[in-house]
């Protein structure tokens, strides 16, 4: 497999979250493979359902992580992966997209082993659907992108969840103080009347 800076097809790197820069030919192969995968099934919904089924076939216990109905989840998988793969040419935009999805997944216990299960299930599914049309470059590129996503989700949770908790606590405290001031002003206004 090829190696692309801090990120590669083999391992999930959750220690850093930088921009992912893939060679243009790899980007093209990954995006082309994704378009072919999507077209290989009847619809985007069917493509998303296949991903959902592959994930939970690979690890049935992961189903408990998802509270959303299956059809909604299937479309979210498709929308998320399509948005990420669509911004591969723009590493800054890619990072923002992945980071945003990471914040949306703070409540999910994303781990390196679970990220690997997701990666393998998705890549294996695409490989089966595309057969000989799934190049080594597309395989390595897709694995690298999925590793990047998994690592980023873990990094965001590890590095930002604590800060968000402090912000939430500070916000609640500030709102309580405001409430006390409002109550006090309301009380003094009633006393005057």
PDB file of C-alpha atoms in Angstrom:
ATOM      1  CA  UNK A   1       0.000   0.000   0.000  1.00  0.00           C
ATOM      2  CA  UNK A   2       1.004   3.592  -0.568  1.00  0.00           C
ATOM      3  CA  UNK A   3       1.648   6.072   2.210  1.00  0.00           C
ATOM      4  CA  UNK A   4       0.398   9.635   2.281  1.00  0.00           C
ATOM      5  CA  UNK A   5       2.220  11.678   4.967  1.00  0.00           C
ATOM      6  CA  UNK A   6       0.729  11.101   8.462  1.00  0.00           C
ATOM      7  CA  UNK A   7      -2.205   9.202   7.051  1.00  0.00           C
ATOM      8  CA  UNK A   8      -2.216   5.907   5.225  1.00  0.00           C
ATOM      9  CA  UNK A   9      -4.331   2.913   4.268  1.00  0.00           C
ATOM     10  CA  UNK A  10      -3.243   0.673   7.139  1.00  0.00           C
ATOM     11  CA  UNK A  11      -3.616   2.559  10.403  1.00  0.00           C
ATOM     12  CA  UNK A  12      -5.995   5.033  12.005  1.00  0.00           C
ATOM     13  CA  UNK A  13      -4.005   8.005  13.334  1.00  0.00           C
ATOM     14  CA  UNK A  14      -5.915   9.615  16.211  1.00  0.00           C
ATOM     15  CA  UNK A  15      -2.901  11.545  17.564  1.00  0.00           C
ATOM     16  CA  UNK A  16      -3.062  14.407  15.068  1.00  0.00           C
ATOM     17  CA  UNK A  17      -5.729  16.057  12.940  1.00  0.00           C
ATOM     18  CA  UNK A  18      -4.143  17.901  10.059  1.00  0.00           C
ATOM     19  CA  UNK A  19      -5.161  18.423   6.462  1.00  0.00           C
ATOM     20  CA  UNK A  20      -5.210  15.282   4.321  1.00  0.00           C
ATOM     21  CA  UNK A  21      -3.406  15.794   1.026  1.00  0.00           C
ATOM     22  CA  UNK A  22      -3.714  12.938  -1.430  1.00  0.00           C
ATOM     23  CA  UNK A  23      -2.020  12.816  -4.849  1.00  0.00           C
ATOM     24  CA  UNK A  24      -4.386  14.027  -7.630  1.00  0.00           C
ATOM     25  CA  UNK A  25      -4.410  10.615  -9.345  1.00  0.00           C
ATOM     26  CA  UNK A  26      -5.480   8.903  -6.095  1.00  0.00           C
ATOM     27  CA  UNK A  27      -8.227  11.495  -5.565  1.00  0.00           C
ATOM     28  CA  UNK A  28      -9.484  10.831  -9.091  1.00  0.00           C
ATOM     29  CA  UNK A  29      -9.439   7.042  -8.569  1.00  0.00           C
ATOM     30  CA  UNK A  30     -11.272   7.263  -5.227  1.00  0.00           C
ATOM     31  CA  UNK A  31     -13.926   9.652  -6.548  1.00  0.00           C
ATOM     32  CA  UNK A  32     -14.435   7.580  -9.713  1.00  0.00           C
ATOM     33  CA  UNK A  33     -14.769   4.388  -7.661  1.00  0.00           C
ATOM     34  CA  UNK A  34     -17.362   6.061  -5.410  1.00  0.00           C
ATOM     35  CA  UNK A  35     -19.402   7.222  -8.419  1.00  0.00           C
ATOM     36  CA  UNK A  36     -19.231   3.696  -9.880  1.00  0.00           C
ATOM     37  CA  UNK A  37     -20.251   2.197  -6.530  1.00  0.00           C
ATOM     38  CA  UNK A  38     -23.220   4.549  -6.237  1.00  0.00           C
ATOM     39  CA  UNK A  39     -24.288   3.759  -9.816  1.00  0.00           C
ATOM     40  CA  UNK A  40     -23.818  -0.008  -9.304  1.00  0.00           C
ATOM     41  CA  UNK A  41     -26.891  -0.049  -7.069  1.00  0.00           C
ATOM     42  CA  UNK A  42     -30.380   1.117  -7.976  1.00  0.00           C
ATOM     43  CA  UNK A  43     -30.261   4.356  -6.006  1.00  0.00           C
ATOM     44  CA  UNK A  44     -28.346   6.387  -3.446  1.00  0.00           C
ATOM     45  CA  UNK A  45     -30.699   4.907  -0.851  1.00  0.00           C
ATOM     46  CA  UNK A  46     -29.821   1.348  -1.946  1.00  0.00           C
ATOM     47  CA  UNK A  47     -26.100   2.248  -1.858  1.00  0.00           C
ATOM     48  CA  UNK A  48     -26.509   3.641   1.681  1.00  0.00           C
ATOM     49  CA  UNK A  49     -28.565   0.637   2.801  1.00  0.00           C
ATOM     50  CA  UNK A  50     -25.822  -1.671   1.507  1.00  0.00           C
ATOM     51  CA  UNK A  51     -23.218   0.215   3.579  1.00  0.00           C
ATOM     52  CA  UNK A  52     -25.476   0.066   6.646  1.00  0.00           C
ATOM     53  CA  UNK A  53     -26.028  -3.685   6.164  1.00  0.00           C
ATOM     54  CA  UNK A  54     -22.297  -4.337   5.603  1.00  0.00           C
ATOM     55  CA  UNK A  55     -21.335  -2.426   8.757  1.00  0.00           C
ATOM     56  CA  UNK A  56     -23.739  -4.230  11.011  1.00  0.00           C
ATOM     57  CA  UNK A  57     -23.077  -7.598   9.426  1.00  0.00           C
ATOM     58  CA  UNK A  58     -19.370  -7.054  10.216  1.00  0.00           C
ATOM     59  CA  UNK A  59     -20.129  -5.941  13.793  1.00  0.00           C
ATOM     60  CA  UNK A  60     -23.734  -6.412  14.973  1.00  0.00           C
ATOM     61  CA  UNK A  61     -22.883  -4.901  18.378  1.00  0.00           C
ATOM     62  CA  UNK A  62     -22.238  -1.516  16.700  1.00  0.00           C
ATOM     63  CA  UNK A  63     -25.957  -1.201  15.997  1.00  0.00           C
ATOM     64  CA  UNK A  64     -26.503  -0.050  19.575  1.00  0.00           C
ATOM     65  CA  UNK A  65     -24.455   3.086  18.776  1.00  0.00           C
ATOM     66  CA  UNK A  66     -27.105   4.273  16.335  1.00  0.00           C
ATOM     67  CA  UNK A  67     -30.463   5.485  17.588  1.00  0.00           C
ATOM     68  CA  UNK A  68     -31.566   6.844  14.209  1.00  0.00           C
ATOM     69  CA  UNK A  69     -33.882   4.827  11.906  1.00  0.00           C
ATOM     70  CA  UNK A  70     -32.076   2.686   9.344  1.00  0.00           C
ATOM     71  CA  UNK A  71     -33.258   4.588   6.233  1.00  0.00           C
ATOM     72  CA  UNK A  72     -32.169   7.929   7.721  1.00  0.00           C
ATOM     73  CA  UNK A  73     -28.813   6.457   8.765  1.00  0.00           C
ATOM     74  CA  UNK A  74     -28.273   4.977   5.282  1.00  0.00           C
ATOM     75  CA  UNK A  75     -28.744   8.393   3.680  1.00  0.00           C
ATOM     76  CA  UNK A  76     -26.493  10.036   6.273  1.00  0.00           C
ATOM     77  CA  UNK A  77     -23.719   7.554   5.444  1.00  0.00           C
ATOM     78  CA  UNK A  78     -24.109   8.351   1.746  1.00  0.00           C
ATOM     79  CA  UNK A  79     -24.316  12.119   2.264  1.00  0.00           C
ATOM     80  CA  UNK A  80     -21.353  12.185   4.650  1.00  0.00           C
ATOM     81  CA  UNK A  81     -19.044  10.015   2.567  1.00  0.00           C
ATOM     82  CA  UNK A  82     -20.076  11.777  -0.666  1.00  0.00           C
ATOM     83  CA  UNK A  83     -19.408  15.220   0.876  1.00  0.00           C
ATOM     84  CA  UNK A  84     -16.019  14.104   2.193  1.00  0.00           C
ATOM     85  CA  UNK A  85     -14.929  12.488  -1.064  1.00  0.00           C
ATOM     86  CA  UNK A  86     -16.209  15.524  -2.969  1.00  0.00           C
ATOM     87  CA  UNK A  87     -13.856  17.819  -1.069  1.00  0.00           C
ATOM     88  CA  UNK A  88     -10.676  15.720  -1.409  1.00  0.00           C
ATOM     89  CA  UNK A  89      -9.177  18.288  -3.824  1.00  0.00           C
ATOM     90  CA  UNK A  90      -9.477  20.990  -1.134  1.00  0.00           C
ATOM     91  CA  UNK A  91      -7.700  19.789   2.045  1.00  0.00           C
ATOM     92  CA  UNK A  92      -8.885  22.829   4.090  1.00  0.00           C
ATOM     93  CA  UNK A  93     -12.545  22.258   3.164  1.00  0.00           C
ATOM     94  CA  UNK A  94     -12.092  18.515   3.718  1.00  0.00           C
ATOM     95  CA  UNK A  95     -10.775  19.133   7.224  1.00  0.00           C
ATOM     96  CA  UNK A  96     -13.720  21.412   8.070  1.00  0.00           C
ATOM     97  CA  UNK A  97     -16.222  18.835   6.717  1.00  0.00           C
ATOM     98  CA  UNK A  98     -14.629  15.994   8.693  1.00  0.00           C
ATOM     99  CA  UNK A  99     -14.302  18.138  11.837  1.00  0.00           C
ATOM    100  CA  UNK A 100     -17.982  19.129  11.599  1.00  0.00           C
ATOM    101  CA  UNK A 101     -18.977  15.472  11.305  1.00  0.00           C
ATOM    102  CA  UNK A 102     -16.672  14.734  14.251  1.00  0.00           C
ATOM    103  CA  UNK A 103     -18.587  17.225  16.414  1.00  0.00           C
ATOM    104  CA  UNK A 104     -21.842  15.601  15.298  1.00  0.00           C
ATOM    105  CA  UNK A 105     -20.451  12.260  16.520  1.00  0.00           C
ATOM    106  CA  UNK A 106     -19.272  13.382  19.991  1.00  0.00           C
ATOM    107  CA  UNK A 107     -21.993  11.252  21.601  1.00  0.00           C
ATOM    108  CA  UNK A 108     -20.785   8.124  19.757  1.00  0.00           C
ATOM    109  CA  UNK A 109     -17.981   6.061  21.262  1.00  0.00           C
ATOM    110  CA  UNK A 110     -15.677   6.027  18.217  1.00  0.00           C
ATOM    111  CA  UNK A 111     -12.557   3.924  18.794  1.00  0.00           C
ATOM    112  CA  UNK A 112      -9.675   2.811  16.578  1.00  0.00           C
ATOM    113  CA  UNK A 113     -10.957  -0.812  16.386  1.00  0.00           C
ATOM    114  CA  UNK A 114     -14.466   0.405  15.496  1.00  0.00           C
ATOM    115  CA  UNK A 115     -13.014   2.753  12.878  1.00  0.00           C
ATOM    116  CA  UNK A 116     -11.179  -0.209  11.351  1.00  0.00           C
ATOM    117  CA  UNK A 117     -14.418  -2.237  11.255  1.00  0.00           C
ATOM    118  CA  UNK A 118     -16.160   0.649   9.445  1.00  0.00           C
ATOM    119  CA  UNK A 119     -13.246   1.090   7.034  1.00  0.00           C
ATOM    120  CA  UNK A 120     -12.983  -2.590   6.198  1.00  0.00           C
ATOM    121  CA  UNK A 121     -16.748  -3.075   5.798  1.00  0.00           C
ATOM    122  CA  UNK A 122     -17.071  -0.086   3.442  1.00  0.00           C
ATOM    123  CA  UNK A 123     -13.939  -0.865   1.397  1.00  0.00           C
ATOM    124  CA  UNK A 124     -14.846  -4.573   1.128  1.00  0.00           C
ATOM    125  CA  UNK A 125     -18.367  -3.673  -0.023  1.00  0.00           C
ATOM    126  CA  UNK A 126     -17.094  -1.265  -2.691  1.00  0.00           C
ATOM    127  CA  UNK A 127     -14.487  -3.841  -3.789  1.00  0.00           C
ATOM    128  CA  UNK A 128     -17.168  -6.543  -4.152  1.00  0.00           C
ATOM    129  CA  UNK A 129     -19.523  -4.214  -6.066  1.00  0.00           C
ATOM    130  CA  UNK A 130     -16.812  -2.954  -8.435  1.00  0.00           C
ATOM    131  CA  UNK A 131     -14.731  -6.116  -8.841  1.00  0.00           C
ATOM    132  CA  UNK A 132     -11.899  -5.482 -11.312  1.00  0.00           C
ATOM    133  CA  UNK A 133     -12.896  -1.808 -11.640  1.00  0.00           C
ATOM    134  CA  UNK A 134     -11.657  -1.146  -8.089  1.00  0.00           C
ATOM    135  CA  UNK A 135      -7.993  -0.201  -8.578  1.00  0.00           C
ATOM    136  CA  UNK A 136      -5.251  -0.505  -5.965  1.00  0.00           C
ATOM    137  CA  UNK A 137      -5.044   3.294  -5.919  1.00  0.00           C
ATOM    138  CA  UNK A 138      -8.780   3.601  -5.210  1.00  0.00           C
ATOM    139  CA  UNK A 139      -8.494   0.918  -2.517  1.00  0.00           C
ATOM    140  CA  UNK A 140      -5.539   2.580  -0.753  1.00  0.00           C
ATOM    141  CA  UNK A 141      -7.066   6.041  -1.190  1.00  0.00           C
ATOM    142  CA  UNK A 142     -10.482   5.064   0.192  1.00  0.00           C
ATOM    143  CA  UNK A 143      -8.866   3.215   3.110  1.00  0.00           C
ATOM    144  CA  UNK A 144      -6.725   6.296   3.831  1.00  0.00           C
ATOM    145  CA  UNK A 145      -9.739   8.632   3.761  1.00  0.00           C
ATOM    146  CA  UNK A 146     -11.781   6.365   6.048  1.00  0.00           C
ATOM    147  CA  UNK A 147      -8.808   6.074   8.440  1.00  0.00           C
ATOM    148  CA  UNK A 148      -8.531   9.869   8.390  1.00  0.00           C
ATOM    149  CA  UNK A 149     -12.226  10.219   9.277  1.00  0.00           C
ATOM    150  CA  UNK A 150     -12.029   7.703  12.146  1.00  0.00           C
ATOM    151  CA  UNK A 151      -8.872   9.270  13.554  1.00  0.00           C
ATOM    152  CA  UNK A 152     -10.358  12.756  13.261  1.00  0.00           C
ATOM    153  CA  UNK A 153     -13.554  11.746  15.100  1.00  0.00           C
ATOM    154  CA  UNK A 154     -11.470  10.341  17.969  1.00  0.00           C
ATOM    155  CA  UNK A 155      -9.134  13.354  17.959  1.00  0.00           C
ATOM    156  CA  UNK A 156     -12.047  15.825  18.030  1.00  0.00           C
ATOM    157  CA  UNK A 157     -13.699  13.999  20.927  1.00  0.00           C
ATOM    158  CA  UNK A 158     -10.459  13.647  22.888  1.00  0.00           C
ATOM    159  CA  UNK A 159      -9.292  17.202  22.353  1.00  0.00           C
ATOM    160  CA  UNK A 160     -12.500  19.216  22.203  1.00  0.00           C
ATOM    161  CA  UNK A 161     -15.056  17.377  24.358  1.00  0.00           C
ATOM    162  CA  UNK A 162     -13.451  18.672  27.578  1.00  0.00           C
ATOM    163  CA  UNK A 163     -13.473  22.234  26.297  1.00  0.00           C
ATOM    164  CA  UNK A 164     -17.092  21.918  25.219  1.00  0.00           C
ATOM    165  CA  UNK A 165     -18.043  20.654  28.682  1.00  0.00           C
ATOM    166  CA  UNK A 166     -16.345  23.696  30.260  1.00  0.00           C
ATOM    167  CA  UNK A 167     -18.178  25.985  27.825  1.00  0.00           C
ATOM    168  CA  UNK A 168     -21.511  24.326  28.586  1.00  0.00           C
ATOM    169  CA  UNK A 169     -20.908  24.605  32.335  1.00  0.00           C
ATOM    170  CA  UNK A 170     -19.831  28.251  32.030  1.00  0.00           C
ATOM    171  CA  UNK A 171     -22.863  29.008  29.864  1.00  0.00           C
ATOM    172  CA  UNK A 172     -25.214  27.357  32.382  1.00  0.00           C
ATOM    173  CA  UNK A 173     -23.568  29.271  35.237  1.00  0.00           C
ATOM    174  CA  UNK A 174     -23.818  32.565  33.318  1.00  0.00           C
ATOM    175  CA  UNK A 175     -27.471  31.892  32.531  1.00  0.00           C
ATOM    176  CA  UNK A 176     -28.196  31.100  36.184  1.00  0.00           C
ATOM    177  CA  UNK A 177     -26.632  34.391  37.215  1.00  0.00           C
ATOM    178  CA  UNK A 178     -28.693  36.222  34.598  1.00  0.00           C
ATOM    179  CA  UNK A 179     -31.788  34.456  35.914  1.00  0.00           C
ATOM    180  CA  UNK A 180     -30.964  35.483  39.489  1.00  0.00           C
ATOM    181  CA  UNK A 181     -30.460  39.113  38.384  1.00  0.00           C
ATOM    182  CA  UNK A 182     -33.745  39.020  36.431  1.00  0.00           C
ATOM    183  CA  UNK A 183     -35.583  37.523  39.417  1.00  0.00           C
ATOM    184  CA  UNK A 184     -34.069  40.120  41.723  1.00  0.00           C
ATOM    185  CA  UNK A 185     -35.062  42.980  39.403  1.00  0.00           C
ATOM    186  CA  UNK A 186     -38.556  41.535  39.056  1.00  0.00           C
ATOM    187  CA  UNK A 187     -38.806  41.262  42.846  1.00  0.00           C
ATOM    188  CA  UNK A 188     -37.684  44.850  43.438  1.00  0.00           C
ATOM    189  CA  UNK A 189     -40.082  46.104  40.752  1.00  0.00           C
ATOM    190  CA  UNK A 190     -42.976  44.349  42.520  1.00  0.00           C
ATOM    191  CA  UNK A 191     -41.927  45.827  45.846  1.00  0.00           C
ATOM    192  CA  UNK A 192     -42.067  49.335  44.408  1.00  0.00           C
ATOM    193  CA  UNK A 193     -45.582  48.783  43.051  1.00  0.00           C
TER     194      UNK A 193
END
